[in-house]
Tab-separated table of N, CA and C in Angstrom:
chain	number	residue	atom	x	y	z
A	1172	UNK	N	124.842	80.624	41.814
A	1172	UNK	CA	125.509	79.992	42.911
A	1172	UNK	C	125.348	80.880	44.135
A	1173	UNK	N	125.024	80.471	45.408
A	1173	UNK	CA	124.658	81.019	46.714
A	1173	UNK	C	125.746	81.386	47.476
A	1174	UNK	N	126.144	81.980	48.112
A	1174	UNK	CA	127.399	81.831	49.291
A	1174	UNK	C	126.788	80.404	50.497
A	1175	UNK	N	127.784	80.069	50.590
A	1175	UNK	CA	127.771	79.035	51.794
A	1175	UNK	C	126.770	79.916	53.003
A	1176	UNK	N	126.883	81.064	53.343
A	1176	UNK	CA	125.987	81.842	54.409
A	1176	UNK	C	125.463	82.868	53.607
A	1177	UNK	N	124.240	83.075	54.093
A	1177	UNK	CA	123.817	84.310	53.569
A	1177	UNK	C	124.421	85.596	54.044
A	1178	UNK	N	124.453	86.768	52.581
A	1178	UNK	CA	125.391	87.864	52.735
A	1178	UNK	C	124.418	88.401	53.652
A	1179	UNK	N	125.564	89.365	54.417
A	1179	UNK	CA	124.401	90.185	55.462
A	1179	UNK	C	124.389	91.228	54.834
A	1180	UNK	N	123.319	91.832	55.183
A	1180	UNK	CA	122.320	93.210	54.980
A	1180	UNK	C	122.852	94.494	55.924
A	1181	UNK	N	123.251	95.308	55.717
A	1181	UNK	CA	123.495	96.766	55.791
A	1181	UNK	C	122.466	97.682	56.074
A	1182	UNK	N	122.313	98.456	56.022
A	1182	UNK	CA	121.682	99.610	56.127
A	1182	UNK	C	122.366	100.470	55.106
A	1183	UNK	N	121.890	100.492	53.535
A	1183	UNK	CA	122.820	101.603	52.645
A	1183	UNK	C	121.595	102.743	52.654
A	1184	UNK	N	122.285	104.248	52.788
A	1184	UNK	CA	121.923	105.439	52.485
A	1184	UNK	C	120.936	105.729	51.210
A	1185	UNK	N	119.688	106.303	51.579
A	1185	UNK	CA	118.994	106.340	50.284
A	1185	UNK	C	119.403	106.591	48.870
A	1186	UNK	N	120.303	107.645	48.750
A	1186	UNK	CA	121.207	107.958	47.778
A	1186	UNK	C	122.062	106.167	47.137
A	1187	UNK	N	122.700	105.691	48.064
A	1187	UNK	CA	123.259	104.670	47.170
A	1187	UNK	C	122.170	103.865	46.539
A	1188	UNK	N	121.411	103.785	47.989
A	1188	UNK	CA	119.853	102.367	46.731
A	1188	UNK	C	119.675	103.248	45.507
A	1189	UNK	N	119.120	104.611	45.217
A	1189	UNK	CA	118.877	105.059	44.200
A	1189	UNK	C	120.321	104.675	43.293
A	1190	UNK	N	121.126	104.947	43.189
A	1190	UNK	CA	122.167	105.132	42.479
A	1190	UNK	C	122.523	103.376	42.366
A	1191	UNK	N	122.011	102.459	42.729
A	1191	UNK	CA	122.394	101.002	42.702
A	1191	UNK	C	121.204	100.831	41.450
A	1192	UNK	N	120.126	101.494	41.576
A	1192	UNK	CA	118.990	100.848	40.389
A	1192	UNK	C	119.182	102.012	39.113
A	1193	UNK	N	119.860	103.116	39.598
A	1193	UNK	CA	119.007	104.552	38.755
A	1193	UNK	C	120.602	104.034	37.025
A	1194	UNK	N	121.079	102.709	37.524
A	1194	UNK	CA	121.735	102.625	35.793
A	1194	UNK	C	120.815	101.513	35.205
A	1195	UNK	N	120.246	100.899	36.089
A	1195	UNK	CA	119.793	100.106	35.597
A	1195	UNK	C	118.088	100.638	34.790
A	1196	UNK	N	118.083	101.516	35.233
A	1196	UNK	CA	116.682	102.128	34.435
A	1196	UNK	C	117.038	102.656	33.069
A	1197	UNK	N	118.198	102.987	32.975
A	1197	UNK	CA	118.750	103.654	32.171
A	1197	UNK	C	119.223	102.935	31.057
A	1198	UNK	N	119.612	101.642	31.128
A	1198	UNK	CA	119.476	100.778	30.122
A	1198	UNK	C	118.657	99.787	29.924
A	1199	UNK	N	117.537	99.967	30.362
A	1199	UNK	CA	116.213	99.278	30.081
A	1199	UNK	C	115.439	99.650	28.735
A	1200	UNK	N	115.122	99.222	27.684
A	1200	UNK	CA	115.456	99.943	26.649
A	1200	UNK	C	114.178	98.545	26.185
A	1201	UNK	N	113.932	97.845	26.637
A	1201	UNK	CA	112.668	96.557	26.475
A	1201	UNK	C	112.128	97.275	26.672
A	1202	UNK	N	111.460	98.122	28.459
A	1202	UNK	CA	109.966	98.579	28.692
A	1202	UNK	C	109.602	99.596	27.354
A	1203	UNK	N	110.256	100.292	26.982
A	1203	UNK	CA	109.795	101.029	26.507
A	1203	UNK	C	109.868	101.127	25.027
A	1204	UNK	N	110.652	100.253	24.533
A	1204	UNK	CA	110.637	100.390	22.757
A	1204	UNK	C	109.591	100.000	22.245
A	1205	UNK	N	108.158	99.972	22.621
A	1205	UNK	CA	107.081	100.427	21.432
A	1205	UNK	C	106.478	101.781	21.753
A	1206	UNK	N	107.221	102.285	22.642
A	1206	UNK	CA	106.679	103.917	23.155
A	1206	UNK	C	107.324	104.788	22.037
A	1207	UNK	N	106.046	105.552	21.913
A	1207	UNK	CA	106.605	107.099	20.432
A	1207	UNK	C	106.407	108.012	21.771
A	1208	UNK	N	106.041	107.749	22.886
A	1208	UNK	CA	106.075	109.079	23.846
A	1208	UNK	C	107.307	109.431	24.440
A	1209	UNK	N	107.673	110.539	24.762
A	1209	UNK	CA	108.877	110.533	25.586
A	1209	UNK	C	109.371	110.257	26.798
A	1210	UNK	N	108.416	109.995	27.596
A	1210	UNK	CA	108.322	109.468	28.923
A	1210	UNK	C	107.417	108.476	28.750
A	1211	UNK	N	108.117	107.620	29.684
A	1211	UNK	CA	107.468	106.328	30.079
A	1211	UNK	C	106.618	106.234	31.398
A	1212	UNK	N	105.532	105.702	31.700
A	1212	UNK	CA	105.165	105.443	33.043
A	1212	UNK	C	106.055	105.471	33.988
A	1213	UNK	N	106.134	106.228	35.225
A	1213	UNK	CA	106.665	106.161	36.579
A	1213	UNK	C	106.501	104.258	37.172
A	1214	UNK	N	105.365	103.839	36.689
A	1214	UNK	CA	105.428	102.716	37.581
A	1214	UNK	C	106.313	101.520	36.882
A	1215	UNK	N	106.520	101.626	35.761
A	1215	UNK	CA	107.677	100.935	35.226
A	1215	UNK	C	109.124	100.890	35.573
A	1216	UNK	N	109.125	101.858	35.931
A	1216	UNK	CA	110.351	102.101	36.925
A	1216	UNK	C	110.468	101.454	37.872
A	1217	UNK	N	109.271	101.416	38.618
A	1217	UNK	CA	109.087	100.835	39.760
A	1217	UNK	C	108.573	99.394	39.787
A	1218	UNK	N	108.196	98.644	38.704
A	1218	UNK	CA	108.534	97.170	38.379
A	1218	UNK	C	110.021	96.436	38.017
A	1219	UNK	N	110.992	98.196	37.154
A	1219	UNK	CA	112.136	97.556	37.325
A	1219	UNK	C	113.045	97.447	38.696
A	1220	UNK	N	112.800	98.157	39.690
A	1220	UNK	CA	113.054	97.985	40.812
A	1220	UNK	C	112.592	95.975	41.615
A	1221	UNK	N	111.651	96.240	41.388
A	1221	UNK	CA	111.217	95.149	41.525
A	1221	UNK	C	111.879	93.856	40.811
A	1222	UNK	N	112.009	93.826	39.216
A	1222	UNK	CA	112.724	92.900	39.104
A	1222	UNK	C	114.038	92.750	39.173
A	1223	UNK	N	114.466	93.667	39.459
A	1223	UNK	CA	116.600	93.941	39.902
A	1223	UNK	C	116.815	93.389	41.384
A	1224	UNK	N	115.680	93.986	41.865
A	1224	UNK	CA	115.759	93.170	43.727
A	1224	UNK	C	115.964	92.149	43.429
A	1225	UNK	N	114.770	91.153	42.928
A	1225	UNK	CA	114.348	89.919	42.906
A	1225	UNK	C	115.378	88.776	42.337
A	1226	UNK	N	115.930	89.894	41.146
A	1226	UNK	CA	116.948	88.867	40.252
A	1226	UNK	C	118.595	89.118	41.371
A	1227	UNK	N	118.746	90.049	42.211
A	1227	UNK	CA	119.980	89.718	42.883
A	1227	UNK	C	119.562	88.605	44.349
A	1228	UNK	N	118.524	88.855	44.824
A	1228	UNK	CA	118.315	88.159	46.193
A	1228	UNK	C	118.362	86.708	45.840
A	1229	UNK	N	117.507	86.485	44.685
A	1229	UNK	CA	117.637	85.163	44.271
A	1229	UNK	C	119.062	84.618	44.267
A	1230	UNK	N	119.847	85.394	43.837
A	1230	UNK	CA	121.445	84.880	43.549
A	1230	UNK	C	122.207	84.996	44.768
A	1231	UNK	N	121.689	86.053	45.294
A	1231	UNK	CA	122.379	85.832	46.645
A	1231	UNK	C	122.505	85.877	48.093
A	1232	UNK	N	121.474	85.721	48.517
A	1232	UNK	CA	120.619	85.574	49.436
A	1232	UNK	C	119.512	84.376	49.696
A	1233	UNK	N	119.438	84.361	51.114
A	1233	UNK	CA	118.132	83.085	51.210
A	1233	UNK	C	116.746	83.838	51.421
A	1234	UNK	N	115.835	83.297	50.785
A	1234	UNK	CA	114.695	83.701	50.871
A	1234	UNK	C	113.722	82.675	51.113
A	1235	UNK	N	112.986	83.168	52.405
A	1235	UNK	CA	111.981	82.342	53.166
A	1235	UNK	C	111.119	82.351	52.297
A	1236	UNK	N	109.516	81.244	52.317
A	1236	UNK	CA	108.534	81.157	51.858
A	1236	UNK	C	107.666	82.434	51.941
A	1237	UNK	N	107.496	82.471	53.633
A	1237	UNK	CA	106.739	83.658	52.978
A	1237	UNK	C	106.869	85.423	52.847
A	1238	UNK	N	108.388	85.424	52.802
A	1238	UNK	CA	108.660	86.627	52.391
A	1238	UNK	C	108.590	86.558	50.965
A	1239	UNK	N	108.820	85.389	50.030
A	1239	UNK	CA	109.036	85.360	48.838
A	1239	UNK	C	107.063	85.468	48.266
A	1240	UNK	N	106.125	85.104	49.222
A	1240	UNK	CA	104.911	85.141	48.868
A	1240	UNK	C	104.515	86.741	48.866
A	1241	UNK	N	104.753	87.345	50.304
A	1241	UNK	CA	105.162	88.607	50.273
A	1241	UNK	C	105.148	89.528	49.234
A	1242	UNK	N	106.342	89.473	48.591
A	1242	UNK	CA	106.963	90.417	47.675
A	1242	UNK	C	106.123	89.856	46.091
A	1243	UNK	N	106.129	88.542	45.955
A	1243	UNK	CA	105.476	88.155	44.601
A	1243	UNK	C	103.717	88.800	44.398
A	1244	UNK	N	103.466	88.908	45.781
A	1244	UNK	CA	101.885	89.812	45.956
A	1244	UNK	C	102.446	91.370	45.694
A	1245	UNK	N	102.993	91.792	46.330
A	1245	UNK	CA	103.162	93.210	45.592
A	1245	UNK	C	103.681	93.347	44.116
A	1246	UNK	N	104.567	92.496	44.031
A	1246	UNK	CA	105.079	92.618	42.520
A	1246	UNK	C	103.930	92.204	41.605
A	1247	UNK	N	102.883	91.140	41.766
A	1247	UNK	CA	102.285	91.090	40.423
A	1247	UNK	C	100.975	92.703	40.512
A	1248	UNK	N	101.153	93.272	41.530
A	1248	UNK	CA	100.112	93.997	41.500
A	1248	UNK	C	100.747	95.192	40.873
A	1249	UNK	N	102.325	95.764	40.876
A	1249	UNK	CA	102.876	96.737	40.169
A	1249	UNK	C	102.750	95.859	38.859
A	1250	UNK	N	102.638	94.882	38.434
A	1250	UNK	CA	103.007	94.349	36.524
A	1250	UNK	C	101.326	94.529	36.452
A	1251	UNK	N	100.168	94.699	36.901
A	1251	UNK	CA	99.110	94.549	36.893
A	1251	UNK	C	98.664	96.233	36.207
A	1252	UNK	N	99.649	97.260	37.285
A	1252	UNK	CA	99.325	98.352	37.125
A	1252	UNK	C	100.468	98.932	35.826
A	1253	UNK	N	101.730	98.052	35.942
A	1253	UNK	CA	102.534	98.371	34.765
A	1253	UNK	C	101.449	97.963	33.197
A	1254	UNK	N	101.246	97.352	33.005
A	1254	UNK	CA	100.034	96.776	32.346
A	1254	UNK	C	99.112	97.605	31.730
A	1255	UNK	N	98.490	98.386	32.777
A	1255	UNK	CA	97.596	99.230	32.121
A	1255	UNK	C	97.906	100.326	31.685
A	1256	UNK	N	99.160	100.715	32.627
A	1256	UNK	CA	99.569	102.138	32.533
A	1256	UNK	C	100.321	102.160	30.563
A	1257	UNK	N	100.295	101.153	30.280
A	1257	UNK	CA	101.070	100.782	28.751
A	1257	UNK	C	99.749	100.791	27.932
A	1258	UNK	N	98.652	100.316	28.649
A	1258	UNK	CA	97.299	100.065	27.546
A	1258	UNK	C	97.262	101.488	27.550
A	1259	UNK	N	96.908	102.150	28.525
A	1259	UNK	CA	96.814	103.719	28.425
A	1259	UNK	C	97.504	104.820	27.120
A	1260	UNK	N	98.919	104.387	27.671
A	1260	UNK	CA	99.750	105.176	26.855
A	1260	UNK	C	99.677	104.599	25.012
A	1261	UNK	N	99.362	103.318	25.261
A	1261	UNK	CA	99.460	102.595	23.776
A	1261	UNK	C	98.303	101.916	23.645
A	1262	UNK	N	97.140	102.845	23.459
A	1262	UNK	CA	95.644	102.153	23.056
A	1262	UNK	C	95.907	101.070	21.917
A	1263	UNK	N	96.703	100.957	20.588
A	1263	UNK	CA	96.489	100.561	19.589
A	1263	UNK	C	97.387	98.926	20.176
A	1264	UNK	N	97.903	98.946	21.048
A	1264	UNK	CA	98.842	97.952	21.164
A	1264	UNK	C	98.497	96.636	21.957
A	1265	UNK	N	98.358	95.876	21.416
A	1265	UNK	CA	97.375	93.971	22.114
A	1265	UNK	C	97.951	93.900	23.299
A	1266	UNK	N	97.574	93.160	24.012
A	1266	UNK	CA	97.650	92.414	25.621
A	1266	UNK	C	99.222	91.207	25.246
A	1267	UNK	N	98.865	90.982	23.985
A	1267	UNK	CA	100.447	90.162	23.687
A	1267	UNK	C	101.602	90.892	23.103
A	1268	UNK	N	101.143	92.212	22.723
A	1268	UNK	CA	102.731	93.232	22.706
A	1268	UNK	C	103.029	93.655	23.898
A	1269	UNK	N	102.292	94.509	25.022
A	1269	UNK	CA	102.378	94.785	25.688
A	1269	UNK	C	103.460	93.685	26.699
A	1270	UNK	N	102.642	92.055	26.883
A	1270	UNK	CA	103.572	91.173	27.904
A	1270	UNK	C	104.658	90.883	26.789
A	1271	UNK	N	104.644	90.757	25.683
A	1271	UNK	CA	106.540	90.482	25.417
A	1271	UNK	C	107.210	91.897	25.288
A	1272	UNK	N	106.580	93.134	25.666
A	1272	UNK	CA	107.811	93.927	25.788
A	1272	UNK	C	108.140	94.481	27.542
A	1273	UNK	N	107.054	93.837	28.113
A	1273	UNK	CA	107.411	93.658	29.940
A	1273	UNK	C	108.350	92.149	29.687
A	1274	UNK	N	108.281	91.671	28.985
A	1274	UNK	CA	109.119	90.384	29.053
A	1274	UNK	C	110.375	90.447	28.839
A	1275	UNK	N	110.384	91.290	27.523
A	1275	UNK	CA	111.475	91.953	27.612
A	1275	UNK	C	113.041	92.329	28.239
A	1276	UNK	N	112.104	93.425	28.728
A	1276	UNK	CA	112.529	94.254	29.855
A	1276	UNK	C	113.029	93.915	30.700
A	1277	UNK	N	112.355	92.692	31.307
A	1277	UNK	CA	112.099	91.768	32.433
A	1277	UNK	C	113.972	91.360	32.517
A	1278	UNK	N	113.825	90.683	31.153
A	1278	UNK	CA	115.131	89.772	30.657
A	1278	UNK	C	116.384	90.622	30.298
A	1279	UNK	N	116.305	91.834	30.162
A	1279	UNK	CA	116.891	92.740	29.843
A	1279	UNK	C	117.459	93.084	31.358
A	1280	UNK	N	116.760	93.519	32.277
A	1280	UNK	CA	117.374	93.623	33.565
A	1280	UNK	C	118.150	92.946	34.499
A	1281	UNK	N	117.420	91.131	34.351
A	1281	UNK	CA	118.004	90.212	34.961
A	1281	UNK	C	119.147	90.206	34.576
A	1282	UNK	N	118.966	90.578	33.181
A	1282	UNK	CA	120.978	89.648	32.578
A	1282	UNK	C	121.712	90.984	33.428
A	1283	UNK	N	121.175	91.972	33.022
A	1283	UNK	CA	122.233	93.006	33.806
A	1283	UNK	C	122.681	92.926	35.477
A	1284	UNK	N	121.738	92.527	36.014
A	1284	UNK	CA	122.181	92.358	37.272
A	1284	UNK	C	122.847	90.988	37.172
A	1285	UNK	N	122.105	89.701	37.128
A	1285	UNK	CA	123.247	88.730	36.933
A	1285	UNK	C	124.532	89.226	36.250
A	1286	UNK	N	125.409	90.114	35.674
A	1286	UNK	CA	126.302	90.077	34.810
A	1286	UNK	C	127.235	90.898	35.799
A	1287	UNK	N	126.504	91.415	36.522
A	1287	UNK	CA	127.021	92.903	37.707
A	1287	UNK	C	127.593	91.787	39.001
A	1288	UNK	N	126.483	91.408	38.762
A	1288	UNK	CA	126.813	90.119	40.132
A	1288	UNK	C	128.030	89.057	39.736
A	1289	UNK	N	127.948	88.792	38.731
A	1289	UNK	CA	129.256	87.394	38.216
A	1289	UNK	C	130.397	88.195	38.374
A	1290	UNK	N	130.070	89.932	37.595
A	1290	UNK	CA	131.435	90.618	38.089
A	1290	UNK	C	131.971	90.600	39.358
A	1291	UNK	N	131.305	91.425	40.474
A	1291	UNK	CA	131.448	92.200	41.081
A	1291	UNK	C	131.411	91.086	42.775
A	1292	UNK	N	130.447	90.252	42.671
A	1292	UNK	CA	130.239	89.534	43.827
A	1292	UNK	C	128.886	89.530	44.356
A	1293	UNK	N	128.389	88.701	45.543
A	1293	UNK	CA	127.079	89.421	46.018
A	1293	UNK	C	127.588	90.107	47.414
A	1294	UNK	N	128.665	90.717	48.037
A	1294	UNK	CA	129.356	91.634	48.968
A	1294	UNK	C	128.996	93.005	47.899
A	1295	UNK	N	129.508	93.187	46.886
A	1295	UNK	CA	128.701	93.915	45.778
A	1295	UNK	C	127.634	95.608	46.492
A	1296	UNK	N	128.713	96.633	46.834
A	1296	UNK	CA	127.378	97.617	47.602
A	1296	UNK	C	125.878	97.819	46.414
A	1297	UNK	N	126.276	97.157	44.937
A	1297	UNK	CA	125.147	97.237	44.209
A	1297	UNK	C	124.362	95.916	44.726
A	1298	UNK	N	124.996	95.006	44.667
A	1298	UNK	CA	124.054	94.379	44.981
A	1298	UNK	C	123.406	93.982	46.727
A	1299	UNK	N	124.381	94.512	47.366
A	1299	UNK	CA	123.538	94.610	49.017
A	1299	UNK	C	122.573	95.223	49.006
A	1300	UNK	N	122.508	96.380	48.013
A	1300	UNK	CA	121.506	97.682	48.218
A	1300	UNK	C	120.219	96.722	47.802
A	1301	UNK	N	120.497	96.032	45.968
A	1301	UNK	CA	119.308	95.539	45.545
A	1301	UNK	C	118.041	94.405	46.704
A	1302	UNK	N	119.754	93.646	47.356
A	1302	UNK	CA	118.877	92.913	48.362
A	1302	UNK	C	118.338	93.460	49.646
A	1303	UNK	N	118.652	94.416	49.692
A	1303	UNK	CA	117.738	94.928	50.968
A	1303	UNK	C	116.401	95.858	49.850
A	1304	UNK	N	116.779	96.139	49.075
A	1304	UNK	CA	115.037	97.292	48.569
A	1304	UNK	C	114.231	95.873	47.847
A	1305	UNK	N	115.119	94.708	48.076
A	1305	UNK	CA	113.909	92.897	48.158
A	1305	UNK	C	113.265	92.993	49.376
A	1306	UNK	N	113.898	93.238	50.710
A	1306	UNK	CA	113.134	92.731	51.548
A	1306	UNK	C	112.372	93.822	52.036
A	1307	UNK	N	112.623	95.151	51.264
A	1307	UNK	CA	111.918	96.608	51.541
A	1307	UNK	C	110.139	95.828	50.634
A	1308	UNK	N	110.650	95.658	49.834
A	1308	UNK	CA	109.188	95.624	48.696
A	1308	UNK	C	108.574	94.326	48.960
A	1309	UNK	N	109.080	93.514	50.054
A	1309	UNK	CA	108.309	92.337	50.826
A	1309	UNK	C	107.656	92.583	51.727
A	1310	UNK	N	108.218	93.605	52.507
A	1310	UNK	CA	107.351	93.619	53.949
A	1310	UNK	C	106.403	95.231	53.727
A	1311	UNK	N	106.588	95.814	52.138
A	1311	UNK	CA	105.251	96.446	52.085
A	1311	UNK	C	103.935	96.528	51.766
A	1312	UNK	N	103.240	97.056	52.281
A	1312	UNK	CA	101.653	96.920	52.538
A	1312	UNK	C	101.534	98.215	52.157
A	1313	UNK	N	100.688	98.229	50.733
A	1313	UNK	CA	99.535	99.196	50.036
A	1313	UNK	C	99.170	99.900	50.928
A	1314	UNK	N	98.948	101.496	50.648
A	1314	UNK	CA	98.240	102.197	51.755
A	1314	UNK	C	98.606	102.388	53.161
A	1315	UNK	N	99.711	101.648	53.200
A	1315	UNK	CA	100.132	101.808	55.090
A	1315	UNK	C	101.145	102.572	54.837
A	1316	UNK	N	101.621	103.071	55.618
A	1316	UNK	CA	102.755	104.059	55.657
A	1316	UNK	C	103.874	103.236	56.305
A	1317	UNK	N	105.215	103.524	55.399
A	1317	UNK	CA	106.458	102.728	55.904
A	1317	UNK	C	106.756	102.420	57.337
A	1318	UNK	N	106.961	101.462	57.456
A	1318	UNK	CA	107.840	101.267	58.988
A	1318	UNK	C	108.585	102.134	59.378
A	1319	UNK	N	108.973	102.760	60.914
A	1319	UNK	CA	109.839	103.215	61.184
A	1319	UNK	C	110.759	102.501	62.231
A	1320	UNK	N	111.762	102.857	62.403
A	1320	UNK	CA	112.627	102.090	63.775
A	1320	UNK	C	112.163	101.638	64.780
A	1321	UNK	N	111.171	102.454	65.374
A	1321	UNK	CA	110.557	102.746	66.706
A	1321	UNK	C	109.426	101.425	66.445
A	1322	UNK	N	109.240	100.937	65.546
A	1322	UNK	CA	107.740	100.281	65.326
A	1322	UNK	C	108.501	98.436	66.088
């Protein structure tokens, strides 16, 4: 369910965005249960970022066409590189273990943020943060260096 207006966007402190995703990595427990290694890929992390944005903006926020084209171009290119970085680590493991345990994961995160969100609200400083590092991972471009104020 949407708010009648879309929630507005803040400016939260790097520290809170980290600390809005850094539980949610922490019980992600899909990406990585066919791993015998102890560390997981860095960029998995950074797909779950990706799908925690995606699964709060959707809920609470409006999202234009082509910001949503935007962000779905960067995101399939982190599941592209999440992908290999798993063939890497898990030579022995098929192209169909690999996507049901990103599927996983996937489903594993959404419910958590949906569940944060039914609690908490989308006013939520977890979930303002998630929807602004949505429209952070929309308007970025590979290889360019972040926006600054001045731009």
């Amino acid at each position: 369910m949407r708010p009648a207006a879309p929630c507005p966007v803040t400016r939260q402190p790097p520290r809170r965005l980290l600390a809005a995703t850094a539980g949610l990595f922490l019980l992600i427990s899909g990406l990585a249960s066919p791993a015998s290694a102890d560390e997981r890929p860095e960029i998995l992390n950074i797909l779950s970022q990706f799908v925690a944005s995606s699964t709060a903006a959707a809920r609470c926020d409006e999202i234009d066409d082509d910001q949503m084209v935007a962000f779905l171009a960067n995101q399939q290119m982190i599941y592209l590189q999440s992908v290999m970085a798993l063939e890497d680590q898990h030579p022995e493991a098929t192209g169909e273990q690999i996507a049901a345990t990103l599927l996983r994961g996937q489903e594993d995160i959404q419910t958590q943020v949906r569940q944060r969100i039914d609690e908490h609200g989308c006013d939520d400083p977890n979930a303002q943060a998630l929807i602004e590092l949505f429209a952070m991972q929309a308007e970025w471009r590979p290889g360019r260096s972040p926006r600054n104020d001045t731009e």
